[in-house]
mmCIF file of C-alpha atoms and ligand atoms in Angstrom:
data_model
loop_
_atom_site.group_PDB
_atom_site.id
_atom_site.type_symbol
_atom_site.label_atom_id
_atom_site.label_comp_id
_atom_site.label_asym_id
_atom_site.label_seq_id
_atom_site.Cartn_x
_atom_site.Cartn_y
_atom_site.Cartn_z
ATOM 1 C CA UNK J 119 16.140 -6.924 -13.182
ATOM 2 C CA UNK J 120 13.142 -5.636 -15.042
ATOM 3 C CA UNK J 121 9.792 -5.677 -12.890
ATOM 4 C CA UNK J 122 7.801 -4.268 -15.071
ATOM 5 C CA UNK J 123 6.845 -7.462 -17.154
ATOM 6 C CA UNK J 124 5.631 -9.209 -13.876
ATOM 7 C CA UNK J 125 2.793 -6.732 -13.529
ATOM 8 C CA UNK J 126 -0.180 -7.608 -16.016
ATOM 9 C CA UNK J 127 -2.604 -5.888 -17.568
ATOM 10 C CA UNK J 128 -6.065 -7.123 -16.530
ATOM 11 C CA UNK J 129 -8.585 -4.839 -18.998
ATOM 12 C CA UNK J 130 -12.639 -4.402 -17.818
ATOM 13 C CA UNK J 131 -11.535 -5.889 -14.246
ATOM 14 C CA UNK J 132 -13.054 -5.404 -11.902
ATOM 15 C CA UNK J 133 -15.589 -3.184 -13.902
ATOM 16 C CA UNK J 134 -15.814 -2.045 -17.564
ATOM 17 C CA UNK J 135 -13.329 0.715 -18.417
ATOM 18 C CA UNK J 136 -10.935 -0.088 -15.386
ATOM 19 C CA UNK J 137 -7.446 -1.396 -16.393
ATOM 20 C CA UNK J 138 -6.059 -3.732 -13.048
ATOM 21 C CA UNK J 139 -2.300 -3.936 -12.264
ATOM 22 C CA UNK J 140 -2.398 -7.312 -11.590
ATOM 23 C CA UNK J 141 0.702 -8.299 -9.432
ATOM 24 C CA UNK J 142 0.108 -12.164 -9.436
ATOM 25 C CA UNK J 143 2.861 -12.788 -11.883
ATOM 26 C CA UNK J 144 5.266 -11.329 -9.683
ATOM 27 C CA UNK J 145 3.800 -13.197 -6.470
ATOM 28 C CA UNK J 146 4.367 -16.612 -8.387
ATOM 29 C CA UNK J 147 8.248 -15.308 -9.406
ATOM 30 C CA UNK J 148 10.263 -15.754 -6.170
ATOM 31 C CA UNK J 149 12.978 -13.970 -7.683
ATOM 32 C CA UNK J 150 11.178 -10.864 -8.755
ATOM 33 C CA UNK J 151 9.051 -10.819 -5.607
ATOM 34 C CA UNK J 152 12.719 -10.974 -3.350
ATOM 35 C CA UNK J 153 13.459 -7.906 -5.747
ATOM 36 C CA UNK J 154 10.581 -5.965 -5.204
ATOM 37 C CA UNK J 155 10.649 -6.428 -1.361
ATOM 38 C CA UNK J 156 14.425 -5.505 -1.546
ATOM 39 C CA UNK J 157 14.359 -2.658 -3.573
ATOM 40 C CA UNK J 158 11.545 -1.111 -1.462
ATOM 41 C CA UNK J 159 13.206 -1.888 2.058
ATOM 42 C CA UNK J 160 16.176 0.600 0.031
ATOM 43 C CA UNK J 161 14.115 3.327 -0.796
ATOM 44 C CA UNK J 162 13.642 4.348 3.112
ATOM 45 C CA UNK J 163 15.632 4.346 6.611
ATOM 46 C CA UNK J 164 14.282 1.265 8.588
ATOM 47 C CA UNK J 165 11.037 2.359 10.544
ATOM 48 C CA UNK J 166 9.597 0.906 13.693
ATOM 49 C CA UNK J 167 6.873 -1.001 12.214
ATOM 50 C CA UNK J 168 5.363 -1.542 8.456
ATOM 51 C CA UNK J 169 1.532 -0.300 8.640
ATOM 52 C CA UNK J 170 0.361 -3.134 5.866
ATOM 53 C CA UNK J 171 -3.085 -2.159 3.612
ATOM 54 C CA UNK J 172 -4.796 -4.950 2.988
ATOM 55 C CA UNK J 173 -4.724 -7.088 1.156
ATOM 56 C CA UNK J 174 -2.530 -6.902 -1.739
ATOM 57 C CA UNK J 175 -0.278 -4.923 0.630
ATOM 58 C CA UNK J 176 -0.081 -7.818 3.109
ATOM 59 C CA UNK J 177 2.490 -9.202 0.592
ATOM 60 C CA UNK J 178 4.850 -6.545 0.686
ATOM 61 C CA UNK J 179 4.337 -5.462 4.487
ATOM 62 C CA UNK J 180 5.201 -9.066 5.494
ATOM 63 C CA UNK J 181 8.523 -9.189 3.173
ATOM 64 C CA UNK J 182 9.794 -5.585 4.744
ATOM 65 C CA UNK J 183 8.692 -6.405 8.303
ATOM 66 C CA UNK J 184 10.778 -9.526 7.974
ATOM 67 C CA UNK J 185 13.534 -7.468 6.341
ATOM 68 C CA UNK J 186 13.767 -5.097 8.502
ATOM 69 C CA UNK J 187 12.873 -7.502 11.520
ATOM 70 C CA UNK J 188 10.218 -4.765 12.419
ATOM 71 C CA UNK J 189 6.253 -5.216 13.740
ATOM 72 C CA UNK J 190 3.717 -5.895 11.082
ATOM 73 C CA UNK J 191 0.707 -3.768 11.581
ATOM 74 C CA UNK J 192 -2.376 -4.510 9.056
ATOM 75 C CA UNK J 193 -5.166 -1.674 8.144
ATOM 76 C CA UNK J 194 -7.997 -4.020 7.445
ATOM 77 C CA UNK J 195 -11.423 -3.304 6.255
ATOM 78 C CA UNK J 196 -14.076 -2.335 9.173
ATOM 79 C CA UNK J 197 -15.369 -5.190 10.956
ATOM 80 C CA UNK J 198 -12.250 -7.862 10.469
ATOM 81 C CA UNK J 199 -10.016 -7.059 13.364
ATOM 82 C CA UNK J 200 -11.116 -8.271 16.464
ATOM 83 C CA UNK J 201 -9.283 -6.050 18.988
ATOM 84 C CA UNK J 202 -10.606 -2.179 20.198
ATOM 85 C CA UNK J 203 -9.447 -0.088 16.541
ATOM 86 C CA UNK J 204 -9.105 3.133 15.889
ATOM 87 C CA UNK J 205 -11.137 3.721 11.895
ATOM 88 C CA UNK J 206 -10.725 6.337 9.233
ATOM 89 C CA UNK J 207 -13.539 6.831 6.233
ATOM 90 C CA UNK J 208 -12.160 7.502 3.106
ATOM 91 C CA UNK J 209 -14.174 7.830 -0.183
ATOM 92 C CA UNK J 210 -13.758 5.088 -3.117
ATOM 93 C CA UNK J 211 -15.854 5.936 -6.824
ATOM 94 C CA UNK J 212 -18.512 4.699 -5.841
ATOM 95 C CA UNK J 213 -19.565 5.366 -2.006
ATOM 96 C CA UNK J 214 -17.260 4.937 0.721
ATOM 97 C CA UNK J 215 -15.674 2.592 2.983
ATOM 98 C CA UNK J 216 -13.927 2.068 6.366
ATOM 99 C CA UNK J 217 -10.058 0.889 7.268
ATOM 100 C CA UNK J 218 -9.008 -0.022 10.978
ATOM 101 C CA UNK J 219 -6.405 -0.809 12.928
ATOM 102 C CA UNK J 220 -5.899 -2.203 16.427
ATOM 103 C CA UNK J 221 -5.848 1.171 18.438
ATOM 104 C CA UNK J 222 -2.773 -0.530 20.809
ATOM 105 C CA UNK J 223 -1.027 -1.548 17.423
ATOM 106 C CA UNK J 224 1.397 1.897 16.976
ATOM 107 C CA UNK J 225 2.781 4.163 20.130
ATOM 108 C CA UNK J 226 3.162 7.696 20.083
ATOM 109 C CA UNK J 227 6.122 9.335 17.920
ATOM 110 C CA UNK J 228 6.877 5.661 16.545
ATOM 111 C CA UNK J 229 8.094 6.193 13.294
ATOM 112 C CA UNK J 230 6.398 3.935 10.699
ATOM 113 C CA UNK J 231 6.595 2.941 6.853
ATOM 114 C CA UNK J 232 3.031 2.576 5.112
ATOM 115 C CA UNK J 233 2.999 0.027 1.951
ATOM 116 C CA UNK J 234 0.247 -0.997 -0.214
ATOM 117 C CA UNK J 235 1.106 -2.364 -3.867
ATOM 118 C CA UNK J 236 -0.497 0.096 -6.122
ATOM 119 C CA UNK J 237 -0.906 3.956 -5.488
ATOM 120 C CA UNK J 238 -4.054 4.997 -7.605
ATOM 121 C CA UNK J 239 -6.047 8.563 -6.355
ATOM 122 C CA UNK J 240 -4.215 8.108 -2.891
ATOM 123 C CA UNK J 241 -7.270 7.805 -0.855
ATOM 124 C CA UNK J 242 -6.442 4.743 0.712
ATOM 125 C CA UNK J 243 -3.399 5.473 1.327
ATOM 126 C CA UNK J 244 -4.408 8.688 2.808
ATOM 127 C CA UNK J 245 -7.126 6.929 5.098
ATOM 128 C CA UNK J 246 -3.701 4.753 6.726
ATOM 129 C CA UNK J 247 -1.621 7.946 6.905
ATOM 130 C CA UNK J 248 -4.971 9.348 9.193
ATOM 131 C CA UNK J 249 -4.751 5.899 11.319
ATOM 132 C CA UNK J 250 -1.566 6.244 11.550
ATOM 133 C CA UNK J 251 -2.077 9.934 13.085
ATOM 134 C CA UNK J 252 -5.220 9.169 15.185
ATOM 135 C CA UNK J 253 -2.637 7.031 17.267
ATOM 136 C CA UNK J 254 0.118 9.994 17.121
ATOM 137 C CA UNK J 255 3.021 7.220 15.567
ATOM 138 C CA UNK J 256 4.393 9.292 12.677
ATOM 139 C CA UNK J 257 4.113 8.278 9.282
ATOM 140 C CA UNK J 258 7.958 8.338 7.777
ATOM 141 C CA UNK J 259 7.003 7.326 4.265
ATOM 142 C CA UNK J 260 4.825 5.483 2.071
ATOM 143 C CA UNK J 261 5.961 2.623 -0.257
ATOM 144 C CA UNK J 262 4.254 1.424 -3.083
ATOM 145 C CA UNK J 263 4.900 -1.331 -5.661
ATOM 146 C CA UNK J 264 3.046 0.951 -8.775
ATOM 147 C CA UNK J 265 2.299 4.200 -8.960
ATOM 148 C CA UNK J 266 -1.011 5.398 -11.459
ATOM 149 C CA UNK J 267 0.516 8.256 -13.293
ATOM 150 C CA UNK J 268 -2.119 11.325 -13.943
ATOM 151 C CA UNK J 269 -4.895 9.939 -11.257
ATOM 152 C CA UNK J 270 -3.675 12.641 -8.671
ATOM 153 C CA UNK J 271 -2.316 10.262 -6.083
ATOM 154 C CA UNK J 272 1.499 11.621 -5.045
ATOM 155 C CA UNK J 273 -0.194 15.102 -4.815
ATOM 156 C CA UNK J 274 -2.554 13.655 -2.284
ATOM 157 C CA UNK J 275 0.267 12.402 -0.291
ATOM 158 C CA UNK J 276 2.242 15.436 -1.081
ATOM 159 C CA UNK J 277 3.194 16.346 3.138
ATOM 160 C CA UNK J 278 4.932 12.825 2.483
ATOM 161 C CA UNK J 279 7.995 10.848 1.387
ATOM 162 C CA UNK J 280 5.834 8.764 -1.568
ATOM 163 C CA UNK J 281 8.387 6.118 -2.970
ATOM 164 C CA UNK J 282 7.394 3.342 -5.610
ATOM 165 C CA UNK J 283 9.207 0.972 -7.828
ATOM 166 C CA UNK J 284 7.325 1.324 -10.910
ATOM 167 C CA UNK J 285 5.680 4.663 -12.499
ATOM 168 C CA UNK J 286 2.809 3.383 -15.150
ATOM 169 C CA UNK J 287 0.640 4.976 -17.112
ATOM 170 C CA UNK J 288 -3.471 4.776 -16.603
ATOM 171 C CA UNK J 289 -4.147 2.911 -19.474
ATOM 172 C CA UNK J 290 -7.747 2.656 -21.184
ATOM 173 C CA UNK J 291 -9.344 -0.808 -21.979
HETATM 174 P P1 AMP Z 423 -6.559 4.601 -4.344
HETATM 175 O O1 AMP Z 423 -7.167 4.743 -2.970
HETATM 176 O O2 AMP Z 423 -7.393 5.176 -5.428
HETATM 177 O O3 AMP Z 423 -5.124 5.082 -4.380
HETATM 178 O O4 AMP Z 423 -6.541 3.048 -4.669
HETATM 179 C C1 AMP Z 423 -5.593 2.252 -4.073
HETATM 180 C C2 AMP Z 423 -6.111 0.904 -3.695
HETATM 181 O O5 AMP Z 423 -6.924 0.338 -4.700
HETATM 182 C C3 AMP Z 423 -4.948 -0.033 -3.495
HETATM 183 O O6 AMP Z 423 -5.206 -0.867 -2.381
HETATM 184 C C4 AMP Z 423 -4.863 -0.809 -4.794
HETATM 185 O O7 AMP Z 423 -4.547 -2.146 -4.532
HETATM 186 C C5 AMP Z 423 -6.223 -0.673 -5.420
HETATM 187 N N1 AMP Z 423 -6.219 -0.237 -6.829
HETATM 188 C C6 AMP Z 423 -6.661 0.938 -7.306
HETATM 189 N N2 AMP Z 423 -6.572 0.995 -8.640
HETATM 190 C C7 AMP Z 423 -6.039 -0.178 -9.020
HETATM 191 C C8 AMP Z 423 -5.686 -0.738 -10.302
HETATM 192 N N3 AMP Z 423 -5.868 -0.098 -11.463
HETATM 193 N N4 AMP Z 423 -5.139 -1.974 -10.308
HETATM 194 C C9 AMP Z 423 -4.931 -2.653 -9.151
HETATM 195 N N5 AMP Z 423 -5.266 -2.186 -7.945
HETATM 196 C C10 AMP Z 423 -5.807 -0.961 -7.870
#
């Protein structure tokens, strides 16, 4: 099965000159979206828990956790988890912003699986590997639906196993 056709381009969103993967075509295909989840939960042994980056990663966490019948952790944005956190800064084009997650979520030398749904610069993804770290679980591998070919991403992540399902190209509006 070909995934590719359930990821749209969305030109100028959310800013002029930025082309979005949009994934909602494959969210409203249950067959595709079973596919995705699958292929992923292949790509890697089965961890101890799925560190989920929200939000579009919520989707996929939630299908692997279930699949592997492992914890579901979510890295939320600062201020939306209501436990004590742990919180890593990471820098986005324009200014900066904050990811958490519940410091009593991960144990020490747990081996995890971090999955978001598009892989861009890696900074995000970076941020989650440092949460991950802060709370000494080890970060097995990262799992993403798309990858951003060219925007520097998998050589950000390089001290890690970087799997995704789909390998685009940045396009321009
Ligand atoms: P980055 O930190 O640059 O790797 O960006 C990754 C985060 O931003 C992920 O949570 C993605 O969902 C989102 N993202 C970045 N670029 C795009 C894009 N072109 N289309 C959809 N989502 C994107």
């Amino acid at each position: 099965m070909d995934l590719r056709p359930f990821v749209r381009d969305v030109p100028d969103f959310p800013r002029k000159g930025v082309v979005f993967k949009d994934i909602t075509p494959l969210l409203a295909h249950p067959r595709a979206l079973a596919e995705s989840v699958r292929r992923l939960a292949g790509r890697v042994l089965r961890p101890e828990a799925v560190v989920a980056i929200e939000s579009r990663g919520f989707v996929f966490g939630t299908g692997l956790a279930l699949e592997w019948g492992v914890p579901l952790v979510p890295a939320r944005k600062f201020g939306k988890l209501p436990g004590r956190t742990v919180r890593e800064v990471y820098s986005l084009e324009y200014g900066e912003d904050t990811l958490e997650i519940h410091a009593d979520a991960l144990r020490p030398g747990q081996p995890v699986v971090i999955v978001d749904d598009v892989l861009a610069t890696g900074g995000t993804a970076a941020a989650t590997v440092r949460l991950v770290e802060q709370l000494e679980a080890k970060a097995m591998a990262l799992l993403f639906l798309v990858e951003l070919l060219g925007l520097g991403g998998r050589e950000r992540l390089a001290s890690y196993p970087v799997e995704v399902l789909l390998e685009l190209p940045v396009t321009t509006p």
